[in-house]
Amino acid sequence: MSFDPNEIVTIELDCAGWNEPYTLDITRHQLGQVLLTLDDMAADTDDRAPDEARTWPTPEVAYVSAPSILDELEWINHAASETGWDEELDRQYFLRKAAVFDRIALRNAADEDPIDTTGNEDVAEVAAVMLLDYDKTGREIYGGTPYPPGHPAAEADPRGYVRQEYALWSVCTCHESSEHPCLKHHSA
């Protein structure tokens, strides 16, 4: 089957949120170029997305040694009440709070329960952003490997950043010869 590469064809693009489809008359040759470009763009996206997704620790890895959710909630309440709620809370408070709310949201998302748990996702996201904002101040050290708090990947996935930081924080490196101080036992 042969076709004329100079034949004019009409393409129609329509996306959610558009008021009406966008139409354009182009040659078959131009259409082929557009399709090749889109295919290359999709391949580039497919190549990048899995790599970035693999850089965040999975919840199972990040929270492998985490205390129970109830114990963490108790620790958070105790730490905040000891500080007086109005005083400056430290990084460990923001990290552990963000991590426990992430774990709660993940647990609820995995349940087959028909109850709406979107509020838990929102709370986890807010707590994660609070940790990001705290870490951006530079008041205390953070892991930042592979992504520091100002990195676009951290900004795009604050809960992934929480998992990264919790995984780094939960491992004591006090007795290792390392150029980096122990995140878990570092005092501000």
PDB file of C-alpha atoms in Angstrom:
ATOM      1  CA  MET A   1       0.000   0.000   0.000  1.00  0.00           C
ATOM      2  CA  SER A   2       1.515   3.307  -1.028  1.00  0.00           C
ATOM      3  CA  PHE A   3       0.633   6.791   0.069  1.00  0.00           C
ATOM      4  CA  ASP A   4       1.606  10.299  -0.904  1.00  0.00           C
ATOM      5  CA  PRO A   5       3.824  11.875   1.817  1.00  0.00           C
ATOM      6  CA  ASN A   6       2.586  15.302   0.704  1.00  0.00           C
ATOM      7  CA  GLU A   7      -1.078  14.414   1.145  1.00  0.00           C
ATOM      8  CA  ILE A   8      -2.766  16.707   3.679  1.00  0.00           C
ATOM      9  CA  VAL A   9      -4.351  15.039   6.701  1.00  0.00           C
ATOM     10  CA  THR A  10      -6.207  16.578   9.628  1.00  0.00           C
ATOM     11  CA  ILE A  11      -5.130  15.696  13.140  1.00  0.00           C
ATOM     12  CA  GLU A  12      -7.242  16.395  16.189  1.00  0.00           C
ATOM     13  CA  LEU A  13      -5.791  16.724  19.693  1.00  0.00           C
ATOM     14  CA  ASP A  14      -8.072  16.663  22.688  1.00  0.00           C
ATOM     15  CA  CYS A  15      -7.115  16.677  26.356  1.00  0.00           C
ATOM     16  CA  ALA A  16      -9.099  16.757  29.567  1.00  0.00           C
ATOM     17  CA  GLY A  17      -9.813  20.334  30.552  1.00  0.00           C
ATOM     18  CA  TRP A  18      -9.702  21.733  27.029  1.00  0.00           C
ATOM     19  CA  ASN A  19     -12.814  23.569  25.867  1.00  0.00           C
ATOM     20  CA  GLU A  20     -12.618  22.077  22.403  1.00  0.00           C
ATOM     21  CA  PRO A  21     -10.267  19.833  20.424  1.00  0.00           C
ATOM     22  CA  TYR A  22      -7.325  21.394  18.597  1.00  0.00           C
ATOM     23  CA  THR A  23      -7.232  20.536  14.892  1.00  0.00           C
ATOM     24  CA  LEU A  24      -4.397  21.012  12.453  1.00  0.00           C
ATOM     25  CA  ASP A  25      -3.882  20.196   8.784  1.00  0.00           C
ATOM     26  CA  ILE A  26      -0.429  18.726   8.084  1.00  0.00           C
ATOM     27  CA  THR A  27       1.190  16.485   5.496  1.00  0.00           C
ATOM     28  CA  ARG A  28       1.608  12.767   6.077  1.00  0.00           C
ATOM     29  CA  HIS A  29       5.366  13.341   6.182  1.00  0.00           C
ATOM     30  CA  GLN A  30       4.938  15.949   8.941  1.00  0.00           C
ATOM     31  CA  LEU A  31       2.627  13.575  10.814  1.00  0.00           C
ATOM     32  CA  GLY A  32       5.309  10.896  10.673  1.00  0.00           C
ATOM     33  CA  GLN A  33       7.872  13.330  12.128  1.00  0.00           C
ATOM     34  CA  VAL A  34       5.478  14.321  14.927  1.00  0.00           C
ATOM     35  CA  LEU A  35       4.789  10.679  15.779  1.00  0.00           C
ATOM     36  CA  LEU A  36       8.513   9.850  15.854  1.00  0.00           C
ATOM     37  CA  THR A  37       9.170  12.830  18.129  1.00  0.00           C
ATOM     38  CA  LEU A  38       6.359  11.796  20.485  1.00  0.00           C
ATOM     39  CA  ASP A  39       7.675   8.241  20.518  1.00  0.00           C
ATOM     40  CA  ASP A  40      11.166   9.486  21.438  1.00  0.00           C
ATOM     41  CA  MET A  41       9.717  11.715  24.165  1.00  0.00           C
ATOM     42  CA  ALA A  42       7.757   8.781  25.599  1.00  0.00           C
ATOM     43  CA  ALA A  43      10.882   6.609  25.591  1.00  0.00           C
ATOM     44  CA  ASP A  44      12.835   9.332  27.410  1.00  0.00           C
ATOM     45  CA  THR A  45      10.064   9.634  29.985  1.00  0.00           C
ATOM     46  CA  ASP A  46       9.892   5.871  30.460  1.00  0.00           C
ATOM     47  CA  ASP A  47      13.673   5.755  30.925  1.00  0.00           C
ATOM     48  CA  ARG A  48      13.688   8.520  33.554  1.00  0.00           C
ATOM     49  CA  ALA A  49      10.589   7.726  35.593  1.00  0.00           C
ATOM     50  CA  PRO A  50      11.635   4.283  36.841  1.00  0.00           C
ATOM     51  CA  ASP A  51      15.109   5.558  37.809  1.00  0.00           C
ATOM     52  CA  GLU A  52      13.697   8.391  39.884  1.00  0.00           C
ATOM     53  CA  ALA A  53      11.115   6.126  41.464  1.00  0.00           C
ATOM     54  CA  ARG A  54      13.844   3.654  42.410  1.00  0.00           C
ATOM     55  CA  THR A  55      15.847   6.286  44.264  1.00  0.00           C
ATOM     56  CA  TRP A  56      13.262   6.628  47.042  1.00  0.00           C
ATOM     57  CA  PRO A  57      13.364   3.852  49.605  1.00  0.00           C
ATOM     58  CA  THR A  58      10.254   1.731  49.687  1.00  0.00           C
ATOM     59  CA  PRO A  59       8.192   2.060  52.859  1.00  0.00           C
ATOM     60  CA  GLU A  60       9.208  -1.485  53.792  1.00  0.00           C
ATOM     61  CA  VAL A  61      12.894  -0.513  53.664  1.00  0.00           C
ATOM     62  CA  ALA A  62      12.517   2.933  55.221  1.00  0.00           C
ATOM     63  CA  TYR A  63      10.413   1.802  58.162  1.00  0.00           C
ATOM     64  CA  VAL A  64      11.891  -1.655  58.753  1.00  0.00           C
ATOM     65  CA  SER A  65      13.071  -0.798  62.284  1.00  0.00           C
ATOM     66  CA  ALA A  66      10.394   1.761  63.117  1.00  0.00           C
ATOM     67  CA  PRO A  67       8.533   1.433  66.416  1.00  0.00           C
ATOM     68  CA  SER A  68       4.825   0.678  66.310  1.00  0.00           C
ATOM     69  CA  ILE A  69       2.541   3.450  65.105  1.00  0.00           C
ATOM     70  CA  LEU A  70       1.020   3.789  68.582  1.00  0.00           C
ATOM     71  CA  ASP A  71       4.467   4.096  70.184  1.00  0.00           C
ATOM     72  CA  GLU A  72       5.444   6.765  67.664  1.00  0.00           C
ATOM     73  CA  LEU A  73       2.254   8.749  68.229  1.00  0.00           C
ATOM     74  CA  GLU A  74       2.908   8.584  71.957  1.00  0.00           C
ATOM     75  CA  TRP A  75       6.508   9.787  71.439  1.00  0.00           C
ATOM     76  CA  ILE A  76       5.328  12.686  69.227  1.00  0.00           C
ATOM     77  CA  ASN A  77       2.729  13.810  71.767  1.00  0.00           C
ATOM     78  CA  HIS A  78       5.220  13.519  74.626  1.00  0.00           C
ATOM     79  CA  ALA A  79       7.935  15.438  72.750  1.00  0.00           C
ATOM     80  CA  ALA A  80       5.543  18.212  71.775  1.00  0.00           C
ATOM     81  CA  SER A  81       4.031  18.528  75.251  1.00  0.00           C
ATOM     82  CA  GLU A  82       7.487  18.586  76.883  1.00  0.00           C
ATOM     83  CA  THR A  83       8.550  21.351  74.524  1.00  0.00           C
ATOM     84  CA  GLY A  84       5.360  23.210  75.271  1.00  0.00           C
ATOM     85  CA  TRP A  85       3.830  22.993  71.766  1.00  0.00           C
ATOM     86  CA  ASP A  86       4.636  26.673  71.226  1.00  0.00           C
ATOM     87  CA  GLU A  87       8.397  26.273  71.512  1.00  0.00           C
ATOM     88  CA  GLU A  88      10.822  25.339  68.765  1.00  0.00           C
ATOM     89  CA  LEU A  89      10.494  21.643  67.996  1.00  0.00           C
ATOM     90  CA  ASP A  90      13.548  19.807  66.682  1.00  0.00           C
ATOM     91  CA  ARG A  91      14.120  17.885  63.461  1.00  0.00           C
ATOM     92  CA  GLN A  92      13.600  14.496  65.093  1.00  0.00           C
ATOM     93  CA  TYR A  93      10.067  15.581  65.998  1.00  0.00           C
ATOM     94  CA  PHE A  94       9.229  16.654  62.424  1.00  0.00           C
ATOM     95  CA  LEU A  95      10.869  13.552  60.925  1.00  0.00           C
ATOM     96  CA  ARG A  96       9.168  11.059  63.209  1.00  0.00           C
ATOM     97  CA  LYS A  97       5.823  12.846  62.857  1.00  0.00           C
ATOM     98  CA  ALA A  98       6.031  12.841  59.053  1.00  0.00           C
ATOM     99  CA  ALA A  99       7.101   9.187  59.030  1.00  0.00           C
ATOM    100  CA  VAL A 100       4.283   7.984  61.291  1.00  0.00           C
ATOM    101  CA  PHE A 101       1.647   9.851  59.280  1.00  0.00           C
ATOM    102  CA  ASP A 102       3.130   8.419  56.084  1.00  0.00           C
ATOM    103  CA  ARG A 103       2.853   4.943  57.614  1.00  0.00           C
ATOM    104  CA  ILE A 104      -0.754   5.567  58.665  1.00  0.00           C
ATOM    105  CA  ALA A 105      -1.684   6.770  55.178  1.00  0.00           C
ATOM    106  CA  LEU A 106       0.065   3.794  53.584  1.00  0.00           C
ATOM    107  CA  ARG A 107      -1.651   1.346  55.912  1.00  0.00           C
ATOM    108  CA  ASN A 108      -5.052   2.849  55.209  1.00  0.00           C
ATOM    109  CA  ALA A 109      -4.421   2.927  51.448  1.00  0.00           C
ATOM    110  CA  ALA A 110      -3.578  -0.783  51.532  1.00  0.00           C
ATOM    111  CA  ASP A 111      -6.778  -1.668  53.411  1.00  0.00           C
ATOM    112  CA  GLU A 112      -9.699  -2.838  51.341  1.00  0.00           C
ATOM    113  CA  ASP A 113     -11.958  -0.786  53.622  1.00  0.00           C
ATOM    114  CA  PRO A 114     -14.478   1.393  51.752  1.00  0.00           C
ATOM    115  CA  ILE A 115     -13.973   4.241  54.246  1.00  0.00           C
ATOM    116  CA  ASP A 116     -12.597   7.411  52.640  1.00  0.00           C
ATOM    117  CA  THR A 117      -8.998   7.813  53.812  1.00  0.00           C
ATOM    118  CA  THR A 118      -8.018  10.797  51.658  1.00  0.00           C
ATOM    119  CA  GLY A 119      -7.670  12.876  54.815  1.00  0.00           C
ATOM    120  CA  ASN A 120      -4.817  10.628  55.937  1.00  0.00           C
ATOM    121  CA  GLU A 121      -3.022  11.188  52.641  1.00  0.00           C
ATOM    122  CA  ASP A 122      -3.406  14.943  53.087  1.00  0.00           C
ATOM    123  CA  VAL A 123      -2.120  14.865  56.676  1.00  0.00           C
ATOM    124  CA  ALA A 124       0.883  12.776  55.586  1.00  0.00           C
ATOM    125  CA  GLU A 125       1.632  15.228  52.770  1.00  0.00           C
ATOM    126  CA  VAL A 126       1.403  18.261  55.090  1.00  0.00           C
ATOM    127  CA  ALA A 127       3.680  16.631  57.668  1.00  0.00           C
ATOM    128  CA  ALA A 128       6.174  15.763  54.915  1.00  0.00           C
ATOM    129  CA  VAL A 129       6.196  19.355  53.645  1.00  0.00           C
ATOM    130  CA  MET A 130       6.787  20.562  57.217  1.00  0.00           C
ATOM    131  CA  LEU A 131       9.904  18.368  57.389  1.00  0.00           C
ATOM    132  CA  LEU A 132      11.079  19.649  54.003  1.00  0.00           C
ATOM    133  CA  ASP A 133      10.571  23.244  55.144  1.00  0.00           C
ATOM    134  CA  TYR A 134      12.404  22.571  58.403  1.00  0.00           C
ATOM    135  CA  ASP A 135      15.335  20.945  56.604  1.00  0.00           C
ATOM    136  CA  LYS A 136      15.573  23.874  54.184  1.00  0.00           C
ATOM    137  CA  THR A 137      16.319  26.173  57.137  1.00  0.00           C
ATOM    138  CA  GLY A 138      19.597  24.332  57.742  1.00  0.00           C
ATOM    139  CA  ARG A 139      19.163  24.460  61.546  1.00  0.00           C
ATOM    140  CA  GLU A 140      20.081  20.799  61.864  1.00  0.00           C
ATOM    141  CA  ILE A 141      21.805  18.244  59.659  1.00  0.00           C
ATOM    142  CA  TYR A 142      19.848  16.038  57.299  1.00  0.00           C
ATOM    143  CA  GLY A 143      20.836  13.070  55.147  1.00  0.00           C
ATOM    144  CA  GLY A 144      20.068  14.549  51.755  1.00  0.00           C
ATOM    145  CA  THR A 145      21.170  11.467  49.833  1.00  0.00           C
ATOM    146  CA  PRO A 146      20.350  11.302  47.019  1.00  0.00           C
ATOM    147  CA  TYR A 147      18.119  14.377  47.234  1.00  0.00           C
ATOM    148  CA  PRO A 148      18.571  17.405  49.520  1.00  0.00           C
ATOM    149  CA  PRO A 149      15.446  19.254  50.681  1.00  0.00           C
ATOM    150  CA  GLY A 150      15.542  21.917  47.949  1.00  0.00           C
ATOM    151  CA  HIS A 151      15.884  19.429  45.089  1.00  0.00           C
ATOM    152  CA  PRO A 152      12.961  19.293  42.605  1.00  0.00           C
ATOM    153  CA  ALA A 153      12.541  15.544  43.214  1.00  0.00           C
ATOM    154  CA  ALA A 154      12.112  16.158  46.946  1.00  0.00           C
ATOM    155  CA  GLU A 155       9.668  18.977  46.277  1.00  0.00           C
ATOM    156  CA  ALA A 156       7.711  16.779  43.854  1.00  0.00           C
ATOM    157  CA  ASP A 157       7.471  13.868  46.308  1.00  0.00           C
ATOM    158  CA  PRO A 158       7.711  15.079  49.926  1.00  0.00           C
ATOM    159  CA  ARG A 159       6.652  11.687  51.280  1.00  0.00           C
ATOM    160  CA  GLY A 160       9.449  10.021  49.297  1.00  0.00           C
ATOM    161  CA  TYR A 161      11.815  12.531  50.910  1.00  0.00           C
ATOM    162  CA  VAL A 162      10.488  11.528  54.349  1.00  0.00           C
ATOM    163  CA  ARG A 163      11.217   7.854  53.602  1.00  0.00           C
ATOM    164  CA  GLN A 164      14.722   8.743  52.419  1.00  0.00           C
ATOM    165  CA  GLU A 165      15.448  10.761  55.537  1.00  0.00           C
ATOM    166  CA  TYR A 166      13.885   8.252  57.941  1.00  0.00           C
ATOM    167  CA  ALA A 167      15.898   5.401  56.420  1.00  0.00           C
ATOM    168  CA  LEU A 168      19.105   7.438  56.836  1.00  0.00           C
ATOM    169  CA  TRP A 169      18.183   8.637  60.342  1.00  0.00           C
ATOM    170  CA  SER A 170      17.176   5.215  61.669  1.00  0.00           C
ATOM    171  CA  VAL A 171      20.662   3.752  61.217  1.00  0.00           C
ATOM    172  CA  CYS A 172      23.178   4.793  63.852  1.00  0.00           C
ATOM    173  CA  THR A 173      26.608   5.526  62.398  1.00  0.00           C
ATOM    174  CA  CYS A 174      28.262   6.744  65.605  1.00  0.00           C
ATOM    175  CA  HIS A 175      30.861   3.978  65.608  1.00  0.00           C
ATOM    176  CA  GLU A 176      31.612   4.038  61.910  1.00  0.00           C
ATOM    177  CA  SER A 177      34.469   5.979  60.456  1.00  0.00           C
ATOM    178  CA  SER A 178      32.478   8.391  58.365  1.00  0.00           C
ATOM    179  CA  GLU A 179      32.929  11.954  57.220  1.00  0.00           C
ATOM    180  CA  HIS A 180      29.248  12.517  58.025  1.00  0.00           C
ATOM    181  CA  PRO A 181      27.978  12.739  61.618  1.00  0.00           C
ATOM    182  CA  CYS A 182      25.391  10.273  62.901  1.00  0.00           C
ATOM    183  CA  LEU A 183      21.940  11.636  62.039  1.00  0.00           C
ATOM    184  CA  LYS A 184      20.264   9.713  64.816  1.00  0.00           C
ATOM    185  CA  HIS A 185      22.413  10.974  67.693  1.00  0.00           C
ATOM    186  CA  HIS A 186      23.460  14.363  66.371  1.00  0.00           C
ATOM    187  CA  SER A 187      22.525  17.199  68.676  1.00  0.00           C
ATOM    188  CA  ALA A 188      21.708  20.616  67.260  1.00  0.00           C
TER     189      ALA A 188
END
